Coordinates of C-alpha atoms in Angstrom, one line a residue:
M6 CA -8.8 12.9 -0.7
A7 CA -5.1 13.5 -1.5
T8 CA -3.8 10.2 0.0
G9 CA -6.7 8.1 -1.4
A10 CA -6.6 9.4 -4.9
S11 CA -2.8 9.3 -5.3
V12 CA -2.3 5.8 -3.9
A13 CA -5.2 4.5 -6.0
N14 CA -2.9 4.7 -9.0
L15 CA -1.1 1.6 -7.8
Y16 CA -4.3 -0.5 -7.7
Y17 CA -6.3 0.3 -10.8
A18 CA -4.6 -2.5 -12.8
Q19 CA -5.2 -5.3 -10.3
P20 CA -8.8 -6.3 -11.4
L21 CA -8.0 -5.6 -15.0
L22 CA -5.2 -8.1 -15.6
H23 CA -7.4 -10.3 -17.8
A24 CA -8.6 -7.4 -19.9
I25 CA -5.1 -6.0 -20.2
G26 CA -3.7 -9.4 -21.2
A27 CA -6.4 -9.9 -23.9
D28 CA -5.9 -6.4 -25.4
L29 CA -2.1 -6.6 -25.4
R30 CA -2.0 -10.3 -26.4
V31 CA -0.3 -11.7 -23.4
T32 CA -1.4 -14.1 -20.6
P33 CA -3.1 -12.6 -17.5
S34 CA -0.2 -13.9 -15.4
S35 CA 2.3 -12.1 -17.6
A36 CA 0.1 -8.9 -17.4
A37 CA 0.7 -9.0 -13.6
V38 CA 4.1 -7.5 -14.3
V39 CA 2.4 -4.1 -14.4
V40 CA 1.4 -4.5 -10.8
T41 CA 5.0 -5.3 -9.9
A42 CA 6.3 -2.4 -11.9
S43 CA 4.1 0.1 -10.2
Q44 CA 5.1 -1.2 -6.8
I45 CA 8.8 -1.0 -7.6
G46 CA 8.3 2.6 -8.9
Y47 CA 6.5 3.4 -5.6
A48 CA 9.4 2.0 -3.6
V49 CA 11.8 4.2 -5.6
G50 CA 9.7 7.3 -5.0
L51 CA 9.5 6.4 -1.3
L52 CA 13.3 6.3 -1.1
F53 CA 14.2 9.4 -3.1
L54 CA 11.2 11.7 -3.0
V55 CA 9.4 11.2 0.4
P56 CA 12.5 12.4 2.5
L57 CA 12.0 15.8 0.8
G58 CA 9.0 16.2 3.0
D59 CA 11.5 16.9 5.8
L60 CA 13.3 19.5 3.7
A61 CA 11.3 21.1 0.8
D62 CA 8.3 23.3 0.7
R63 CA 5.4 20.7 0.4
R64 CA 3.1 23.3 -1.2
R65 CA 5.4 23.2 -4.2
L66 CA 6.6 19.7 -4.0
V67 CA 3.3 17.9 -4.0
P68 CA 1.6 19.6 -7.0
R69 CA 4.7 19.0 -9.1
M70 CA 4.7 15.3 -8.3
L71 CA 1.0 15.1 -9.2
L72 CA 1.6 16.7 -12.6
V73 CA 4.3 14.1 -13.4
T74 CA 1.8 11.4 -12.3
A75 CA -0.9 12.7 -14.6
A76 CA 1.5 12.6 -17.6
A77 CA 2.6 9.0 -16.8
L78 CA -1.1 7.9 -16.4
A79 CA -1.9 9.4 -19.8
G80 CA 1.1 7.4 -21.2
A81 CA -0.4 4.2 -19.7
A82 CA -3.7 4.9 -21.4
L83 CA -2.0 5.2 -24.7
A84 CA 0.4 2.2 -24.2
P85 CA 0.7 0.0 -27.3
S86 CA 2.5 -2.8 -25.6
L87 CA 2.9 -4.4 -22.2
A88 CA 6.5 -3.1 -21.8
V89 CA 5.3 0.5 -22.4
L90 CA 2.5 0.1 -20.0
A91 CA 4.8 -1.3 -17.3
V92 CA 7.2 1.6 -17.7
A93 CA 4.4 4.2 -17.6
L94 CA 2.9 2.7 -14.4
A95 CA 6.4 2.5 -12.9
V96 CA 6.8 6.2 -13.4
A97 CA 3.3 6.9 -12.0
G98 CA 4.3 4.8 -9.0
V99 CA 7.4 6.9 -8.4
T100 CA 5.4 10.1 -8.1
S101 CA 2.2 8.7 -6.5
V102 CA 4.2 8.7 -3.2
V103 CA 2.3 12.0 -2.6
A104 CA 0.3 10.0 -0.1
Q105 CA 3.4 9.3 2.0
V106 CA 4.4 13.0 2.0
V107 CA 0.9 13.9 3.3
V108 CA 0.6 11.3 6.1
P109 CA 3.7 12.5 8.1
M110 CA 2.7 16.1 7.4
A111 CA -0.7 15.4 9.1
S112 CA 1.2 13.7 12.0
A113 CA 3.4 16.8 12.4
L114 CA 0.3 19.1 12.5
A115 CA -1.4 16.9 15.2
A116 CA -1.1 17.3 18.9
E117 CA 0.8 14.6 20.8
D118 CA -2.2 13.0 22.4
E119 CA -4.2 12.8 19.1
R120 CA -1.5 11.7 16.7
G121 CA -2.8 8.1 16.4
R122 CA -6.3 9.3 15.7
V123 CA -5.2 11.9 13.1
V124 CA -3.0 9.3 11.3
G125 CA -6.0 6.9 11.5
V126 CA -8.3 9.5 9.8
V127 CA -5.8 10.2 7.0
M128 CA -5.1 6.6 6.5
S129 CA -8.8 5.8 6.3
G130 CA -8.9 8.1 3.3
L131 CA -5.9 6.2 1.8
L132 CA -7.5 2.8 2.4
I133 CA -10.8 3.9 0.9
G134 CA -8.9 5.1 -2.1
I135 CA -7.2 1.6 -2.4
L136 CA -10.6 -0.1 -2.1
L137 CA -12.5 2.2 -4.5
A138 CA -9.6 1.9 -7.0
R139 CA -10.3 -1.7 -7.6
T140 CA -14.1 -1.3 -7.7
V141 CA -14.1 1.7 -9.9
S142 CA -11.5 0.4 -12.4
G143 CA -13.4 -2.9 -12.7
L144 CA -16.7 -1.1 -13.4
V145 CA -15.1 1.3 -15.8
A146 CA -13.5 -1.6 -17.8
E147 CA -16.8 -3.4 -17.8
V148 CA -18.7 -0.5 -19.5
S149 CA -15.8 0.8 -21.7
S150 CA -12.2 -0.3 -21.6
W151 CA -9.3 -0.5 -19.2
R152 CA -7.6 2.4 -21.0
V153 CA -10.4 4.8 -20.0
M154 CA -9.7 4.2 -16.4
F155 CA -6.2 5.6 -16.8
W156 CA -7.5 8.7 -18.6
I157 CA -9.8 9.3 -15.6
A158 CA -7.0 8.8 -13.2
A159 CA -4.8 11.4 -15.1
A160 CA -7.6 13.9 -14.9
M161 CA -8.0 13.4 -11.2
M162 CA -4.3 14.0 -10.7
L163 CA -4.5 17.3 -12.5
A164 CA -7.5 18.4 -10.4
L165 CA -5.6 17.4 -7.2
A166 CA -2.5 19.4 -8.3
A167 CA -4.6 22.5 -8.7
A168 CA -6.5 22.1 -5.4
L169 CA -3.4 21.2 -3.3
S170 CA -1.3 24.1 -4.6
R171 CA -3.7 26.2 -2.5
A172 CA -4.7 23.9 0.4
I173 CA -1.3 22.8 1.7
P174 CA 0.4 25.0 4.3
S175 CA 3.4 26.8 2.9
G176 CA 6.9 26.5 4.5
R177 CA 10.0 24.4 4.4
G178 CA 10.4 21.1 6.3
P179 CA 12.2 21.1 9.7
S180 CA 15.5 19.5 8.4
T181 CA 18.5 21.6 7.5
L182 CA 20.4 18.7 5.8
R183 CA 21.5 18.7 2.2
Y184 CA 19.6 16.3 -0.1
G185 CA 22.5 13.7 -0.2
R186 CA 22.9 13.6 3.6
L187 CA 19.1 13.6 4.0
I188 CA 18.9 10.4 1.9
A189 CA 21.8 8.8 3.7
S190 CA 20.3 9.6 7.1
V191 CA 17.5 7.1 6.3
G192 CA 20.0 4.3 6.6
T193 CA 21.3 5.8 9.9
L194 CA 17.8 5.8 11.3
I195 CA 17.3 2.1 10.4
R196 CA 20.6 1.2 12.0
T197 CA 20.0 3.1 15.2
E198 CA 16.3 2.7 15.9
P199 CA 15.3 -0.9 16.9
L200 CA 11.6 0.2 17.1
L201 CA 11.7 1.2 13.5
R202 CA 13.3 -2.1 12.4
R203 CA 10.7 -4.1 14.3
R204 CA 7.8 -2.1 12.8
M205 CA 9.4 -2.4 9.3
F206 CA 9.4 -6.2 9.7
Y207 CA 5.7 -6.3 10.7
G208 CA 4.7 -4.0 7.9
A209 CA 6.7 -5.9 5.3
C210 CA 5.0 -9.2 6.2
G211 CA 1.6 -7.6 6.1
M212 CA 2.2 -5.8 2.8
A213 CA 3.6 -8.8 1.1
S214 CA 0.6 -10.9 2.2
F215 CA -1.8 -8.1 1.0
S216 CA 0.0 -8.0 -2.4
V217 CA -0.1 -11.8 -2.8
L218 CA -3.9 -11.7 -2.4
W219 CA -4.8 -8.8 -4.6
T220 CA -2.4 -9.6 -7.4
S221 CA -3.8 -13.1 -7.7
L222 CA -7.5 -12.6 -6.9
A223 CA -8.5 -11.5 -10.5
L224 CA -6.7 -14.6 -11.9
L225 CA -8.8 -16.9 -9.7
L226 CA -12.2 -15.2 -10.2
S227 CA -11.9 -14.7 -14.0
R228 CA -11.8 -18.5 -14.4
A229 CA -14.3 -21.3 -13.9
P230 CA -16.2 -21.9 -11.7
F231 CA -16.5 -18.2 -11.1
D232 CA -16.1 -16.6 -14.6
Y233 CA -16.6 -13.1 -13.2
G234 CA -16.1 -10.0 -15.3
E235 CA -13.9 -7.1 -14.4
G236 CA -16.9 -5.2 -12.8
T237 CA -17.7 -8.0 -10.5
I238 CA -14.1 -8.6 -9.5
G239 CA -13.7 -4.9 -8.8
L240 CA -16.7 -4.9 -6.5
L241 CA -15.0 -7.4 -4.2
G242 CA -12.7 -4.5 -3.3
L243 CA -15.5 -3.2 -1.2
A244 CA -15.2 -6.3 1.0
G245 CA -12.0 -4.8 2.4
V246 CA -13.8 -1.7 3.8
A247 CA -13.2 -3.3 7.2
G248 CA -9.6 -2.2 6.8
A249 CA -10.7 1.4 6.7
A250 CA -12.7 0.9 9.9
A251 CA -9.7 -0.8 11.5
A252 CA -7.6 2.3 10.8
Q253 CA -9.9 4.4 13.0
V254 CA -10.0 1.8 15.8
A255 CA -6.2 1.2 15.7
G256 CA -5.5 5.0 15.8
R257 CA -7.5 5.3 19.1
L258 CA -5.8 2.2 20.6
A259 CA -2.4 3.6 19.7
D260 CA -3.2 6.9 21.5
A261 CA -4.3 4.8 24.5
G262 CA -0.9 3.0 24.6
R263 CA -2.2 -0.4 23.6
A264 CA -0.3 -0.7 20.3
R265 CA 2.0 -3.6 21.1
T266 CA -0.7 -6.0 22.4
A267 CA -3.2 -5.1 19.7
T268 CA -0.6 -5.5 17.0
G269 CA -0.5 -9.2 17.8
A270 CA -4.3 -9.5 17.5
F271 CA -4.2 -7.9 14.0
L272 CA -1.3 -10.2 13.0
V273 CA -3.5 -13.2 14.1
A274 CA -6.3 -11.8 11.9
I275 CA -4.0 -11.9 8.8
V276 CA -3.2 -15.6 9.4
A277 CA -6.9 -16.4 10.0
G278 CA -7.8 -14.6 6.8
W279 CA -5.6 -16.9 4.7
G280 CA -7.1 -19.9 6.4
V281 CA -10.5 -18.8 5.3
L282 CA -9.3 -17.9 1.8
A283 CA -7.9 -21.4 1.3
L284 CA -11.5 -22.7 1.4
G285 CA -12.5 -20.5 -1.5
T286 CA -11.4 -22.5 -4.6
R287 CA -15.0 -23.0 -5.7
Q288 CA -17.2 -20.8 -3.5
I289 CA -17.3 -17.0 -3.2
I290 CA -18.4 -16.7 0.5
P291 CA -15.0 -17.8 1.9
I292 CA -13.3 -15.4 -0.4
V293 CA -15.4 -12.5 0.8
I294 CA -14.9 -13.4 4.5
G295 CA -11.2 -14.0 4.0
I296 CA -10.8 -10.6 2.3
V297 CA -12.6 -8.8 5.2
V298 CA -10.5 -10.5 7.9
L299 CA -7.2 -10.2 6.1
D300 CA -7.6 -6.5 5.2
L301 CA -8.7 -5.7 8.7
G302 CA -5.5 -7.3 10.1
V303 CA -3.2 -5.7 7.5
Q304 CA -4.5 -2.2 7.9
G305 CA -4.8 -2.4 11.7
Q306 CA -1.2 -3.3 12.2
H307 CA -0.2 -0.7 9.7
I308 CA -1.7 2.1 11.7
F309 CA 0.1 1.0 14.8
N310 CA 3.4 0.8 13.0
Q311 CA 3.1 4.3 11.6
S312 CA 1.8 5.8 14.9
M313 CA 4.8 4.4 16.7
I314 CA 7.5 5.3 14.3
F315 CA 6.3 8.9 13.9
A316 CA 7.0 9.4 17.6
I317 CA 10.7 8.6 17.1
S318 CA 11.7 12.1 16.1
E319 CA 9.9 15.3 15.1
E320 CA 12.5 16.3 12.6
S321 CA 12.6 12.9 10.8
R322 CA 9.0 11.9 10.3
S323 CA 9.2 11.8 6.5
R324 CA 12.4 9.8 6.7
V325 CA 11.2 7.2 9.1
N326 CA 8.2 6.9 6.8
T327 CA 10.5 6.5 3.9
A328 CA 12.3 3.6 5.6
Y329 CA 9.1 1.9 6.7
M330 CA 7.1 2.3 3.4
T331 CA 10.1 1.5 1.2
S332 CA 10.5 -1.8 2.9
N333 CA 6.7 -2.3 2.6
F334 CA 6.6 -1.8 -1.1
V335 CA 9.8 -3.7 -1.9
W336 CA 8.1 -6.7 -0.2
A337 CA 4.8 -5.9 -1.9
A338 CA 6.6 -6.1 -5.3
I339 CA 8.2 -9.4 -4.2
G340 CA 4.8 -10.6 -3.1
S341 CA 3.2 -9.8 -6.4
A342 CA 6.0 -11.5 -8.4
A343 CA 5.8 -14.5 -6.1
A344 CA 2.0 -14.6 -6.6
A345 CA 2.4 -14.8 -10.4
W346 CA 4.9 -17.7 -10.1
A347 CA 2.7 -19.5 -7.5
W348 CA -0.4 -19.2 -9.7
D349 CA 1.4 -20.7 -12.7
A350 CA 2.8 -23.5 -10.7
H351 CA 0.1 -24.4 -8.1
R352 CA -2.9 -22.1 -8.7
W353 CA -4.9 -21.0 -5.7
A354 CA -3.3 -23.6 -3.3
G355 CA 0.1 -22.1 -4.1
I356 CA -1.2 -18.5 -3.5
C357 CA -2.6 -19.4 -0.1
T358 CA 0.5 -21.3 0.9
I359 CA 2.7 -18.3 0.2
G360 CA 0.3 -15.8 1.8
A361 CA 0.0 -17.9 5.0
A362 CA 3.7 -18.5 5.3
V363 CA 4.5 -14.7 5.1
S364 CA 1.8 -13.9 7.7
L365 CA 3.0 -16.6 10.1
L366 CA 6.5 -15.1 9.8
G367 CA 5.1 -11.7 11.0
L368 CA 3.3 -13.3 13.9
A369 CA 6.4 -15.2 14.9
G370 CA 8.3 -12.0 15.0
W371 CA 5.7 -10.4 17.3
L372 CA 5.8 -13.4 19.6
H373 CA 9.6 -13.2 19.8
E374 CA 9.3 -9.5 20.7
L375 CA 6.8 -10.3 23.4
A376 CA 8.9 -13.0 24.9
T377 CA 12.1 -11.0 24.8
T378 CA 10.4 -8.0 26.5
R379 CA 9.0 -10.2 29.3
R380 CA 12.4 -11.7 30.0
A381 CA 13.9 -8.2 30.2

């Protein structure tokens, strides 16, 4: 519940770009800047707040972050302009990294032989939150307005803050470093851990591809020949439920020691998803199938990545997660910005070209790793 509800704050706006643009008198592609802003905010929070999970008392840290998130979401609901909305969602993004404090905490509480499964369970909650965010926000906007969705989100953050102030185990993290050295040690981990660097690369390619799709999908489906409303566009988020199922399967495969081989299969699925999506310029069936395949691939490889990096060091799980997820969301922000440009320049063909190119880059990296390992 904690991971799903907090990460959902990043995705409420995605099916609402047309409605936001109409209300604030900007084009839908210009409104996409709020998606980029929230992702940049999330990357900042990953870099400067998530490492505190190795140091601070999470029972105090998490509720305080949620209270700030609630205030920022209320500001988004009241935003009189696109600039104010972007700033509010950027702040909400910074503190919505609660999800990435909870995931390594769950990993630390798990036994060694069940870490993949535990991460898979928690990540299923996170993925369901992402999927329901789009569906719920689309339906809420359909029956009321996009602003109501952000009021609802603010109320959920207040409820979570109250619940987690009791539910989270008390106690400081395992690290004894001061905050400055704690943050600096993230860079040290990146330099000294080749496994972390490889998994950061795979995750970045997957997340950029994911962001390109979901930033642009509402732009495609709100136009002819589809002409879908916000509610219908939001319902398409349910097509990605395969990603939540993939999290469970990937967790078990990781515990069984099959992460490297299965990573390649999920990276192939991302590439295949874009191939199917390219056929969807005038028909909805390829869009739905493409979403299912692409989301399954993105989320499957993501679980493998996290399961493997959490095994690097017991004392630095939050920091390796910081490195991995910061890279992910920097590239997600780049992906959403690239999607807005590609849509203006080449419409859906440009979107599919960028998405396919990024996913092929990830697959090429995996093939290089496989070939290098065999030679060794």
